[in-house]
PDB file of N, CA and C in Angstrom:
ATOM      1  N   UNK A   1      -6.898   9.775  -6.791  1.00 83.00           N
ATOM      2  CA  UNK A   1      -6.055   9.194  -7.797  1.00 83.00           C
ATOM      3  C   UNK A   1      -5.203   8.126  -7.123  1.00 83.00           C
ATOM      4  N   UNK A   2      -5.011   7.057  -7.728  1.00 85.00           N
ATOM      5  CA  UNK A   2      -3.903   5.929  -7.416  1.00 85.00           C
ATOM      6  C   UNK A   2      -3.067   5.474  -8.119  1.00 85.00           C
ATOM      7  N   UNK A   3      -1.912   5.798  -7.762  1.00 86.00           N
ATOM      8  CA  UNK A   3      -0.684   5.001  -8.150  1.00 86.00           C
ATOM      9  C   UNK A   3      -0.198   4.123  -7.937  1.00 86.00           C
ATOM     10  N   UNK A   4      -0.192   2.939  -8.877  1.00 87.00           N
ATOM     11  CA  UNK A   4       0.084   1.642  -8.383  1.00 87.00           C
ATOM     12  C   UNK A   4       1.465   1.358  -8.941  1.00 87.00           C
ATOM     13  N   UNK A   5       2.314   0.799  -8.099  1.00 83.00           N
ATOM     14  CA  UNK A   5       3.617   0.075  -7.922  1.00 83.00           C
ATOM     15  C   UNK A   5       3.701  -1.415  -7.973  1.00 83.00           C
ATOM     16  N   UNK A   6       3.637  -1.985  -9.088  1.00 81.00           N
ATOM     17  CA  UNK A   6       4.021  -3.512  -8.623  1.00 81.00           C
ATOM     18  C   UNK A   6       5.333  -4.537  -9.029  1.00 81.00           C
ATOM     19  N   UNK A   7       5.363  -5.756  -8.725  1.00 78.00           N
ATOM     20  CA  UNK A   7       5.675  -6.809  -9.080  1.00 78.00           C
ATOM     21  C   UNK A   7       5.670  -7.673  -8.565  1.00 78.00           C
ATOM     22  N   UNK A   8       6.340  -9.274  -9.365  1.00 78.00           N
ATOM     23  CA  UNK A   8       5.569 -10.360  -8.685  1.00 78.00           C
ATOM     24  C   UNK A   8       5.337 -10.203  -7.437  1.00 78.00           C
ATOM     25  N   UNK A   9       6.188 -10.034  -6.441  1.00 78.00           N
ATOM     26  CA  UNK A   9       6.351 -10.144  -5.409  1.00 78.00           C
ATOM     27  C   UNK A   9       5.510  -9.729  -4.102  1.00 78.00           C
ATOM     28  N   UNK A  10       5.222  -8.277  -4.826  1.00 80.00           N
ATOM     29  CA  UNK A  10       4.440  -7.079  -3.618  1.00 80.00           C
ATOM     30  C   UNK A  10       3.862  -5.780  -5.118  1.00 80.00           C
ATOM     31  N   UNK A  11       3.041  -5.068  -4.308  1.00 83.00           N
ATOM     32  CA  UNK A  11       1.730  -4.672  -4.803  1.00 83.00           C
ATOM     33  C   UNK A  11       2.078  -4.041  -3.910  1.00 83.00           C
ATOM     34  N   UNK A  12       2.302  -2.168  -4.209  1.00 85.00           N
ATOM     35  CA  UNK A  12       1.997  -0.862  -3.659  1.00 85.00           C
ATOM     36  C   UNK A  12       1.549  -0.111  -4.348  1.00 85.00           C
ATOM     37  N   UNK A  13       0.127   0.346  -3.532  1.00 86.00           N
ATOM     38  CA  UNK A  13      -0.710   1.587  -3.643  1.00 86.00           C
ATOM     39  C   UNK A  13      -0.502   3.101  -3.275  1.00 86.00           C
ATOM     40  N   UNK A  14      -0.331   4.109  -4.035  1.00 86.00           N
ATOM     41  CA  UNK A  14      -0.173   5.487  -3.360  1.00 86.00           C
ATOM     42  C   UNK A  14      -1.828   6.359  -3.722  1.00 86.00           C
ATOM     43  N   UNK A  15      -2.592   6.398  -2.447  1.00 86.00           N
ATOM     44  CA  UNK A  15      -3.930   6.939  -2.651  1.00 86.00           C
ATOM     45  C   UNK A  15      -3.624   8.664  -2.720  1.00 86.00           C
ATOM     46  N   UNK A  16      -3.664   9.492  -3.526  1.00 83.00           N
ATOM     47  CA  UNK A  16      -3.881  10.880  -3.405  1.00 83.00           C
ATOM     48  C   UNK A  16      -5.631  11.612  -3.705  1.00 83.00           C
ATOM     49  N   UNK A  17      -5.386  12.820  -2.448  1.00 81.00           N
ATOM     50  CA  UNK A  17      -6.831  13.654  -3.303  1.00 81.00           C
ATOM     51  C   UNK A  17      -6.323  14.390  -3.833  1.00 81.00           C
ATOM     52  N   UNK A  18      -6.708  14.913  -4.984  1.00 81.00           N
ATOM     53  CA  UNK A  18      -6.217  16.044  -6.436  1.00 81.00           C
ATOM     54  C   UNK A  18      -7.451  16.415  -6.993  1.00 81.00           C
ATOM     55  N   UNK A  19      -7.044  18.234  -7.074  1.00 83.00           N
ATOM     56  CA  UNK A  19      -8.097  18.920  -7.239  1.00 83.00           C
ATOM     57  C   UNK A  19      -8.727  18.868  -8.857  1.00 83.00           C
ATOM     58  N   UNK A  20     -10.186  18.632  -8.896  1.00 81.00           N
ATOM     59  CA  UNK A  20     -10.584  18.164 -10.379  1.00 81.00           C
ATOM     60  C   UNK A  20     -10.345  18.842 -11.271  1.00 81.00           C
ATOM     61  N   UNK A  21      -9.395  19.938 -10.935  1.00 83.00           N
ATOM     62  CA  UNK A  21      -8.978  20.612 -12.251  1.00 83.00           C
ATOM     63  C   UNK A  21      -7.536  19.475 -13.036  1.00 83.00           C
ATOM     64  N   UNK A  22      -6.964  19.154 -11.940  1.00 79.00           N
ATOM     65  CA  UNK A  22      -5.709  18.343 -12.292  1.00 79.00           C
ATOM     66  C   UNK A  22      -6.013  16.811 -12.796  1.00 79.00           C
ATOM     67  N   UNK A  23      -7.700  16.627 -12.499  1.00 79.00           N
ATOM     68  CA  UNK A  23      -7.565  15.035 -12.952  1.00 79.00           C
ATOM     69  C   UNK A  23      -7.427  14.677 -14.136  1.00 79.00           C
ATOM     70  N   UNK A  24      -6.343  13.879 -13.964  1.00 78.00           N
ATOM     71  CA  UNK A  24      -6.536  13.310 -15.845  1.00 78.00           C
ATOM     72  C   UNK A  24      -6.369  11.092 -15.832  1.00 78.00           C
ATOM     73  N   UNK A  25      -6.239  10.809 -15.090  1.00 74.00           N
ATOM     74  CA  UNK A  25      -6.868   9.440 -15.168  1.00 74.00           C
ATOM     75  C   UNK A  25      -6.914   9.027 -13.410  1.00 74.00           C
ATOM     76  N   UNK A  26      -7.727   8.318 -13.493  1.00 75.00           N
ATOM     77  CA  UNK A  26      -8.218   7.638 -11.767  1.00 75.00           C
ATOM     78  C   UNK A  26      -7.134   6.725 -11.335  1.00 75.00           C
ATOM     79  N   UNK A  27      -6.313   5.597 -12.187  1.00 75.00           N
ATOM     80  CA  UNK A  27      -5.573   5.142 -12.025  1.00 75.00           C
ATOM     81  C   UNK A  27      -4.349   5.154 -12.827  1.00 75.00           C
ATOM     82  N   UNK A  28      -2.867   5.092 -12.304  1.00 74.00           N
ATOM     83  CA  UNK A  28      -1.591   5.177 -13.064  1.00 74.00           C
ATOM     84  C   UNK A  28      -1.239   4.052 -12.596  1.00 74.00           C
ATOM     85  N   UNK A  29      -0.069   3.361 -13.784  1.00 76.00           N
ATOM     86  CA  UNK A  29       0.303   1.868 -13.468  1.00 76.00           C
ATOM     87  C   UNK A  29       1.604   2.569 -13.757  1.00 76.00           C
ATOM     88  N   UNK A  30       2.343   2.765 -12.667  1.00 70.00           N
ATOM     89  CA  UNK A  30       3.816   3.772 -12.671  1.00 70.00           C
ATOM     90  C   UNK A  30       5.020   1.959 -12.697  1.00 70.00           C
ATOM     91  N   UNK A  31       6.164   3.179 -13.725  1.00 63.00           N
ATOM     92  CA  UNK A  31       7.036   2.022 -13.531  1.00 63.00           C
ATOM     93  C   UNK A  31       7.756   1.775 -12.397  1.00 63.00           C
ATOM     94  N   UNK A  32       7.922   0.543 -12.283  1.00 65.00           N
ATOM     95  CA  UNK A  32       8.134  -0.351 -10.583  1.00 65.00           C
ATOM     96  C   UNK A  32      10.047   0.415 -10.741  1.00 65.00           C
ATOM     97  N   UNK A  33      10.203   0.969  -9.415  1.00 65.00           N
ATOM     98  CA  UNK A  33      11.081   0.963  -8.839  1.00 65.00           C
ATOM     99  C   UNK A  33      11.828  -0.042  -7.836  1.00 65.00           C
ATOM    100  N   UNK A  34      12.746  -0.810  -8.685  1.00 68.00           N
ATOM    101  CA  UNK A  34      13.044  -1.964  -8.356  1.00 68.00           C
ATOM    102  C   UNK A  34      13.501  -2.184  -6.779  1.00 68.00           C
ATOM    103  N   UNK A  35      14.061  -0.855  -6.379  1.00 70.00           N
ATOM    104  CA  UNK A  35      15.050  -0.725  -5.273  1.00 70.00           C
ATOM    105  C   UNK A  35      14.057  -0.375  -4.292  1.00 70.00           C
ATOM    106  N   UNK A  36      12.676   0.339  -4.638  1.00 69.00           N
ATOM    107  CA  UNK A  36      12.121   0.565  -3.852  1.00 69.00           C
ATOM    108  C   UNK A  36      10.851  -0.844  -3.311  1.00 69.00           C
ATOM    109  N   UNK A  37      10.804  -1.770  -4.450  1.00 66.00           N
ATOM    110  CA  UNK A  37       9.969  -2.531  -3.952  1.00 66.00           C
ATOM    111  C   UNK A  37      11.062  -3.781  -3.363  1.00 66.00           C
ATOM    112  N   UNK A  38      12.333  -3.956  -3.295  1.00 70.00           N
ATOM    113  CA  UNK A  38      13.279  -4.650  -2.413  1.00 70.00           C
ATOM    114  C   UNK A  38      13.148  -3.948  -1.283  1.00 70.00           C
ATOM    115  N   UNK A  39      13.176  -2.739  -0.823  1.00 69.00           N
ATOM    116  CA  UNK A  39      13.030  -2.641   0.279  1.00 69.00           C
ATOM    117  C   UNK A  39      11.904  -2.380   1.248  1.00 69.00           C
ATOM    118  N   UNK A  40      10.777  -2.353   0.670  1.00 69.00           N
ATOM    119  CA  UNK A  40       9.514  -2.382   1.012  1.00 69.00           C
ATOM    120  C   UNK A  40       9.320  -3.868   1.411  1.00 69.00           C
ATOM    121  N   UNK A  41       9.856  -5.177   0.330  1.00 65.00           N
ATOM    122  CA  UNK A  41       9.851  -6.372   0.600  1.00 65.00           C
ATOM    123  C   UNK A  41      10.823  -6.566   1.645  1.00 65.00           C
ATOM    124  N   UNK A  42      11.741  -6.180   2.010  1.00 66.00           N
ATOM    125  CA  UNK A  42      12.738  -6.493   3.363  1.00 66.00           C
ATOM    126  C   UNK A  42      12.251  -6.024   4.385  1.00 66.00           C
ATOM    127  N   UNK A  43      11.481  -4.740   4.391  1.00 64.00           N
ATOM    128  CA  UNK A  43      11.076  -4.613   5.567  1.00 64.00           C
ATOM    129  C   UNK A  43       9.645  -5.181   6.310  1.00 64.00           C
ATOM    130  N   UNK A  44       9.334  -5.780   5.216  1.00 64.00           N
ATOM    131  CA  UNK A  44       7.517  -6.399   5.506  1.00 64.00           C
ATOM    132  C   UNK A  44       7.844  -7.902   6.523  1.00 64.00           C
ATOM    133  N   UNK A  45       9.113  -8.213   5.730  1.00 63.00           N
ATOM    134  CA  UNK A  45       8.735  -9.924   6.246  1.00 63.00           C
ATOM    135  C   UNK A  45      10.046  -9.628   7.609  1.00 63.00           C
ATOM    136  N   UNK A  46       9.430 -10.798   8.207  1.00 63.00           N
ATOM    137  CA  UNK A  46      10.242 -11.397   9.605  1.00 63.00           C
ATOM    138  C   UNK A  46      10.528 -12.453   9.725  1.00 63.00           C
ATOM    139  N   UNK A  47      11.296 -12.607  10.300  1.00 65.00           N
ATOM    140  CA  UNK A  47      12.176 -14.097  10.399  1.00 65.00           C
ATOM    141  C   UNK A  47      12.073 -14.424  11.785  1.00 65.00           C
ATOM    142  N   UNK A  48      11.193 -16.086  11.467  1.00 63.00           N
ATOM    143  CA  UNK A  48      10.644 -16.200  12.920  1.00 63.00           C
ATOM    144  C   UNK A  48      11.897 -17.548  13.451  1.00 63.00           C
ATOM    145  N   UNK A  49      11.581 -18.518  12.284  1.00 71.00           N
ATOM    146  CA  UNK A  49      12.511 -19.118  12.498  1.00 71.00           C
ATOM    147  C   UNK A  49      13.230 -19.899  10.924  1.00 71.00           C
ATOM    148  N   UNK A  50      14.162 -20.446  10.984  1.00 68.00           N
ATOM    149  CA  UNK A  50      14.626 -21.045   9.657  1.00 68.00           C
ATOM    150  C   UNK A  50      13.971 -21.187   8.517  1.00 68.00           C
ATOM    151  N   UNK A  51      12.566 -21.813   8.785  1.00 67.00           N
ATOM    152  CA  UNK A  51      11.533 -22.188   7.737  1.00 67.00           C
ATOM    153  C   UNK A  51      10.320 -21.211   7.836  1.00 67.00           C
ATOM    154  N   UNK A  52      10.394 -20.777   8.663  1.00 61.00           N
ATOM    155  CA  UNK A  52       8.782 -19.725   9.134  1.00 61.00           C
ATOM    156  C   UNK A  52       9.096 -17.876   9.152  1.00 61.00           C
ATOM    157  N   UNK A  53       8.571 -17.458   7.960  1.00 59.00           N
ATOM    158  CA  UNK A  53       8.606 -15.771   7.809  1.00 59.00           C
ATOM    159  C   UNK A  53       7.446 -15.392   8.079  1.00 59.00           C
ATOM    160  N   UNK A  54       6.933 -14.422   8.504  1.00 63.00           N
ATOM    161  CA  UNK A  54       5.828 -13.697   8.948  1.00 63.00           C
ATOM    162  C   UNK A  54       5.724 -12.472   7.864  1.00 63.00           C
ATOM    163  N   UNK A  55       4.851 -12.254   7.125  1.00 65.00           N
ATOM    164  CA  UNK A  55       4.958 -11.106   6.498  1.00 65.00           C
ATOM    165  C   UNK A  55       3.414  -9.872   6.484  1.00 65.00           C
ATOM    166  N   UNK A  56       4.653  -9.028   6.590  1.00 73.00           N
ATOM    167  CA  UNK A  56       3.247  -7.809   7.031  1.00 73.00           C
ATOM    168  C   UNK A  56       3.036  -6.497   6.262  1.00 73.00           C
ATOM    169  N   UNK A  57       1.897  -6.073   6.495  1.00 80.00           N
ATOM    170  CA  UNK A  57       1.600  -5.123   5.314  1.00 80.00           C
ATOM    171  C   UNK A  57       2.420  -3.498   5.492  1.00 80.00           C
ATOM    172  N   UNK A  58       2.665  -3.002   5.037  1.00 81.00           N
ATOM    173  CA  UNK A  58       3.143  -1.458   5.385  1.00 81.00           C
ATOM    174  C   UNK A  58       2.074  -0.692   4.839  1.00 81.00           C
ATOM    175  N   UNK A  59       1.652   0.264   5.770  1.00 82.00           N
ATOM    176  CA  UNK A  59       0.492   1.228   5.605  1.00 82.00           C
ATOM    177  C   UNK A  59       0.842   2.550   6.199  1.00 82.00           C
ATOM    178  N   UNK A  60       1.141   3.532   5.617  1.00 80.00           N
ATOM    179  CA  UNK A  60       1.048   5.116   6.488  1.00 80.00           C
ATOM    180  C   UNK A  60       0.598   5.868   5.473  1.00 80.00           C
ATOM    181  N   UNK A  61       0.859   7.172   6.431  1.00 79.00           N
ATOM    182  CA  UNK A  61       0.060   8.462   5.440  1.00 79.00           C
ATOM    183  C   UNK A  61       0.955   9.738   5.817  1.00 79.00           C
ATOM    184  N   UNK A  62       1.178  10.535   4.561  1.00 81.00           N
ATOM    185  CA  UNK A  62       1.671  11.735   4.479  1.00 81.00           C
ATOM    186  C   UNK A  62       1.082  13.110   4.225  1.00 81.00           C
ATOM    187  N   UNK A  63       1.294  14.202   3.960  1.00 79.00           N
ATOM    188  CA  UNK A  63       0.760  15.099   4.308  1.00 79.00           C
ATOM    189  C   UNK A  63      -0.365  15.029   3.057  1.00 79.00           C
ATOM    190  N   UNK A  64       0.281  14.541   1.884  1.00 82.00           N
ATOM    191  CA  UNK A  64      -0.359  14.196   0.550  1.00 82.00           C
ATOM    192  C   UNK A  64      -0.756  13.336   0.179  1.00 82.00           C
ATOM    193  N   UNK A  65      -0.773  12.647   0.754  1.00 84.00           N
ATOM    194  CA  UNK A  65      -0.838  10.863   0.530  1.00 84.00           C
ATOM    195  C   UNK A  65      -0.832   9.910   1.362  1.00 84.00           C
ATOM    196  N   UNK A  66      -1.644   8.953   1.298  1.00 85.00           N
ATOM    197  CA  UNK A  66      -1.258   7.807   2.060  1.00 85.00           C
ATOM    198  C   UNK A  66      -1.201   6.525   1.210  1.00 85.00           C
ATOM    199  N   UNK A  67      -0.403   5.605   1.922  1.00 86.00           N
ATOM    200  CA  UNK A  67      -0.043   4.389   1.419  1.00 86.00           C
ATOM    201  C   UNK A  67      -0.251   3.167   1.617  1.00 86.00           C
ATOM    202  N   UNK A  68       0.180   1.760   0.840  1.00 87.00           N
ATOM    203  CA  UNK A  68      -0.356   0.383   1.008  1.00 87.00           C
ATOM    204  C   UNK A  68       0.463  -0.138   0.520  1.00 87.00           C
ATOM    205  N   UNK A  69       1.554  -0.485   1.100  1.00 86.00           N
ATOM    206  CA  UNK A  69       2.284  -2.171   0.462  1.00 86.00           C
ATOM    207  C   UNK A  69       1.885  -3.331   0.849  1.00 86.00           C
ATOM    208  N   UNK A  70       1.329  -4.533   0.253  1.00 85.00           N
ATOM    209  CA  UNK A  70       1.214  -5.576   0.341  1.00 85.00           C
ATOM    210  C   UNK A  70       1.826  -7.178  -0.299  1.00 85.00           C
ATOM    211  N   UNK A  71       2.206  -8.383   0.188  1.00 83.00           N
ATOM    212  CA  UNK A  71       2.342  -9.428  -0.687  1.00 83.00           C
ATOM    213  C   UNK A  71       1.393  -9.285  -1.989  1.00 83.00           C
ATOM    214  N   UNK A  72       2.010  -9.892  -2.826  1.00 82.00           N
ATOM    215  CA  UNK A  72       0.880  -9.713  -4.448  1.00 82.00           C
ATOM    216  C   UNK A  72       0.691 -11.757  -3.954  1.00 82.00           C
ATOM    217  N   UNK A  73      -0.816 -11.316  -3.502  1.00 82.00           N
ATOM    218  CA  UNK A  73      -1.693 -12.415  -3.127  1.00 82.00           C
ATOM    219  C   UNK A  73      -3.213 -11.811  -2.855  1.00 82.00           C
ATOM    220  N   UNK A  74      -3.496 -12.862  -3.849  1.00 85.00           N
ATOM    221  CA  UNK A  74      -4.911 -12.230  -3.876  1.00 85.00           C
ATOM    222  C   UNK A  74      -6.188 -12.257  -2.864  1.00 85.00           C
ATOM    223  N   UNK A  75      -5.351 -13.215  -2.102  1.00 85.00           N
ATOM    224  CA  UNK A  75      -6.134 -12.978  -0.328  1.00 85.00           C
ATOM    225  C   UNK A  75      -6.119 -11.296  -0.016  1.00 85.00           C
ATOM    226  N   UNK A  76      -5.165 -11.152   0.030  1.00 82.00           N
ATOM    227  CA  UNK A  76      -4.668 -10.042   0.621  1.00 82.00           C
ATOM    228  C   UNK A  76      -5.129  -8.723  -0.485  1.00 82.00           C
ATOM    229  N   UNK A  77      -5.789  -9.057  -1.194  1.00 83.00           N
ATOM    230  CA  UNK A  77      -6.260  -8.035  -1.939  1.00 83.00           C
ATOM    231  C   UNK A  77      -7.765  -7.628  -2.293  1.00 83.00           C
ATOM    232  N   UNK A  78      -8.329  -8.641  -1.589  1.00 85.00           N
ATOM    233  CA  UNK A  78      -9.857  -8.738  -1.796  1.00 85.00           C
ATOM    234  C   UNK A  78     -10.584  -7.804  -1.045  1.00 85.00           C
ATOM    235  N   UNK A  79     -11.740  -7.616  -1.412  1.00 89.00           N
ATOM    236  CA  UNK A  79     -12.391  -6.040  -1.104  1.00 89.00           C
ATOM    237  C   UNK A  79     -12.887  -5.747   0.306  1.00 89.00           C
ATOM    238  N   UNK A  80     -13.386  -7.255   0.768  1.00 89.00           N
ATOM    239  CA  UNK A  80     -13.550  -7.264   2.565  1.00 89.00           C
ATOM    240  C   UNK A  80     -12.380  -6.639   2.654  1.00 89.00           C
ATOM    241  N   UNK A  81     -10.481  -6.953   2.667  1.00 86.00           N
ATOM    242  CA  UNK A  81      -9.638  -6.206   3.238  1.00 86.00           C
ATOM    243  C   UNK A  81      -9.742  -4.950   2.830  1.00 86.00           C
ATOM    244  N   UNK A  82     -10.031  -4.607   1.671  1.00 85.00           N
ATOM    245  CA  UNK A  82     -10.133  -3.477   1.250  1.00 85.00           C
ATOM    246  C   UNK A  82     -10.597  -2.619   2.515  1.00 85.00           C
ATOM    247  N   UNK A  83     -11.747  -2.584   2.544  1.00 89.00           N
ATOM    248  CA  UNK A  83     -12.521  -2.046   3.804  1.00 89.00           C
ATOM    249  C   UNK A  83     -12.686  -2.156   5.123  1.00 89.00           C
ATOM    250  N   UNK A  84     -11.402  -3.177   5.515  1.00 87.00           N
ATOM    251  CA  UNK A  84     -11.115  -2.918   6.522  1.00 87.00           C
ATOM    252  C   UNK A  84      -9.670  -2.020   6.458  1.00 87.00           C
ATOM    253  N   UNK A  85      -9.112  -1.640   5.662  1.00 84.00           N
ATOM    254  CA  UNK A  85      -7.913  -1.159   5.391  1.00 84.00           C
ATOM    255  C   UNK A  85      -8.180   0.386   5.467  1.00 84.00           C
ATOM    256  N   UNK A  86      -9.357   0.902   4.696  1.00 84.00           N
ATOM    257  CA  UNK A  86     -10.149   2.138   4.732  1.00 84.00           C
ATOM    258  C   UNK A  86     -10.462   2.610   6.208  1.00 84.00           C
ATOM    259  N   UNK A  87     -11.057   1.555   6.994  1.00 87.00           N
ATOM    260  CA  UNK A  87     -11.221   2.104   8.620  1.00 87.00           C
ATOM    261  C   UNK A  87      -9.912   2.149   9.229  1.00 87.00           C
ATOM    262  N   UNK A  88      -9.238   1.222   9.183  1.00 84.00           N
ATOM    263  CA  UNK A  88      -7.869   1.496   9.776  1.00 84.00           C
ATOM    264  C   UNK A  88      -7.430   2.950   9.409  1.00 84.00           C
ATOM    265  N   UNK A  89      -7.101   3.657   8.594  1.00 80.00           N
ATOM    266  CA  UNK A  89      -6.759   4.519   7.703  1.00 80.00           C
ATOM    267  C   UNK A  89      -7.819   5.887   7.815  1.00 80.00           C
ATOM    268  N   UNK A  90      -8.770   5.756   7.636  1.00 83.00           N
ATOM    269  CA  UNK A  90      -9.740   6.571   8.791  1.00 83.00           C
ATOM    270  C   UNK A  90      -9.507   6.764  10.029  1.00 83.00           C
ATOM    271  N   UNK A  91      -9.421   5.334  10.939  1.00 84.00           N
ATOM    272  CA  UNK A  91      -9.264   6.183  12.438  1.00 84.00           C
ATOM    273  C   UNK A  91      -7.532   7.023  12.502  1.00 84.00           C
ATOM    274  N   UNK A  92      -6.559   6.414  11.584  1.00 80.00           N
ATOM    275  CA  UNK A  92      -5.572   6.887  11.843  1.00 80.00           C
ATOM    276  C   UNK A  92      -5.563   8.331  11.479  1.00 80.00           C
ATOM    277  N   UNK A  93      -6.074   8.715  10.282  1.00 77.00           N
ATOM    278  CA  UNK A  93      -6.248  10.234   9.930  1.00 77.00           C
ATOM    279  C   UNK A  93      -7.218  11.264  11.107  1.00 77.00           C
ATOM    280  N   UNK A  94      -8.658  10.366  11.242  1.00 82.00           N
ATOM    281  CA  UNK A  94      -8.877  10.998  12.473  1.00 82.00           C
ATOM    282  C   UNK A  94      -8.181  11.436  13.778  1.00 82.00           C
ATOM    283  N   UNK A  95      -7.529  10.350  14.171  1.00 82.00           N
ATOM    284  CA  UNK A  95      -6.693  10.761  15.660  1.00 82.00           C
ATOM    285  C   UNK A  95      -5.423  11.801  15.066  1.00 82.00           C
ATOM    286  N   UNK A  96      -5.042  11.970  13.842  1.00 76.00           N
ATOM    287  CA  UNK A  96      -3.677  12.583  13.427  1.00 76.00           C
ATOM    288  C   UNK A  96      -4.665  14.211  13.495  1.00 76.00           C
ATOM    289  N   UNK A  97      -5.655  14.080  12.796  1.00 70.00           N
ATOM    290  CA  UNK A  97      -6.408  15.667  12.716  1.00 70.00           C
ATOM    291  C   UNK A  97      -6.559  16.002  14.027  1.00 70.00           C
ATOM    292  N   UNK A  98      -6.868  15.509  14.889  1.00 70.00           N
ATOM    293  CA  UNK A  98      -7.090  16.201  16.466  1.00 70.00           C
ATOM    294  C   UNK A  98      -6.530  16.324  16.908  1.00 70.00           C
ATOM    295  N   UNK A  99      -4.777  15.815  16.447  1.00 62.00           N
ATOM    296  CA  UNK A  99      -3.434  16.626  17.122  1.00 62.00           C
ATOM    297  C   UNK A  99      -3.457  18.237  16.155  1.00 62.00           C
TER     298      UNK A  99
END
């Protein structure tokens, strides 16, 4: 199941597995928590210099879930990243299971 978080700005994903007794839609379009996507947006970008920000994706995982904040740009949303986002996210769950 996915819960999606957006606005203009940034685009967050919450991926859960849920047991098929509980499914009742594949995707939720949850209302945007304003405070939470300001600070998801403050912590993504960097300040390199006056005119030049660097901005970066936030990705982790919890015991229930793992996650995806991104700029809402549709580079950054296309399905090549997609799948490289999936291996990232794979090896990280792998190396977390063998602790």
């Amino acid at each position: 199941m996915i819960d999606i978080h957006y606005s203009e700005q940034m685009i967050g994903m919450f991926f859960r597995v849920i047991d098929e007794k509980d499914f009742t839609e594949e995707i939720l379009f949850s209302q945007t928590d304003d405070n939470l996507l300001a600070l998801v947006t403050k912590l993504s970008s960097q300040r390199i210099t006056d005119r030049l920000f660097v901005q970066k994706d936030i990705r982790g995982f919890e015991k229930e879930f793992f996650y995806v904040f991104k700029p809402n740009e549709k580079r950054l949303w296309h399905k090549a990243i997609a799948h490289l986002d999936v291996n990232e996210f794979d090896d990280a769950m792998l190396r977390a299971g063998r602790g």
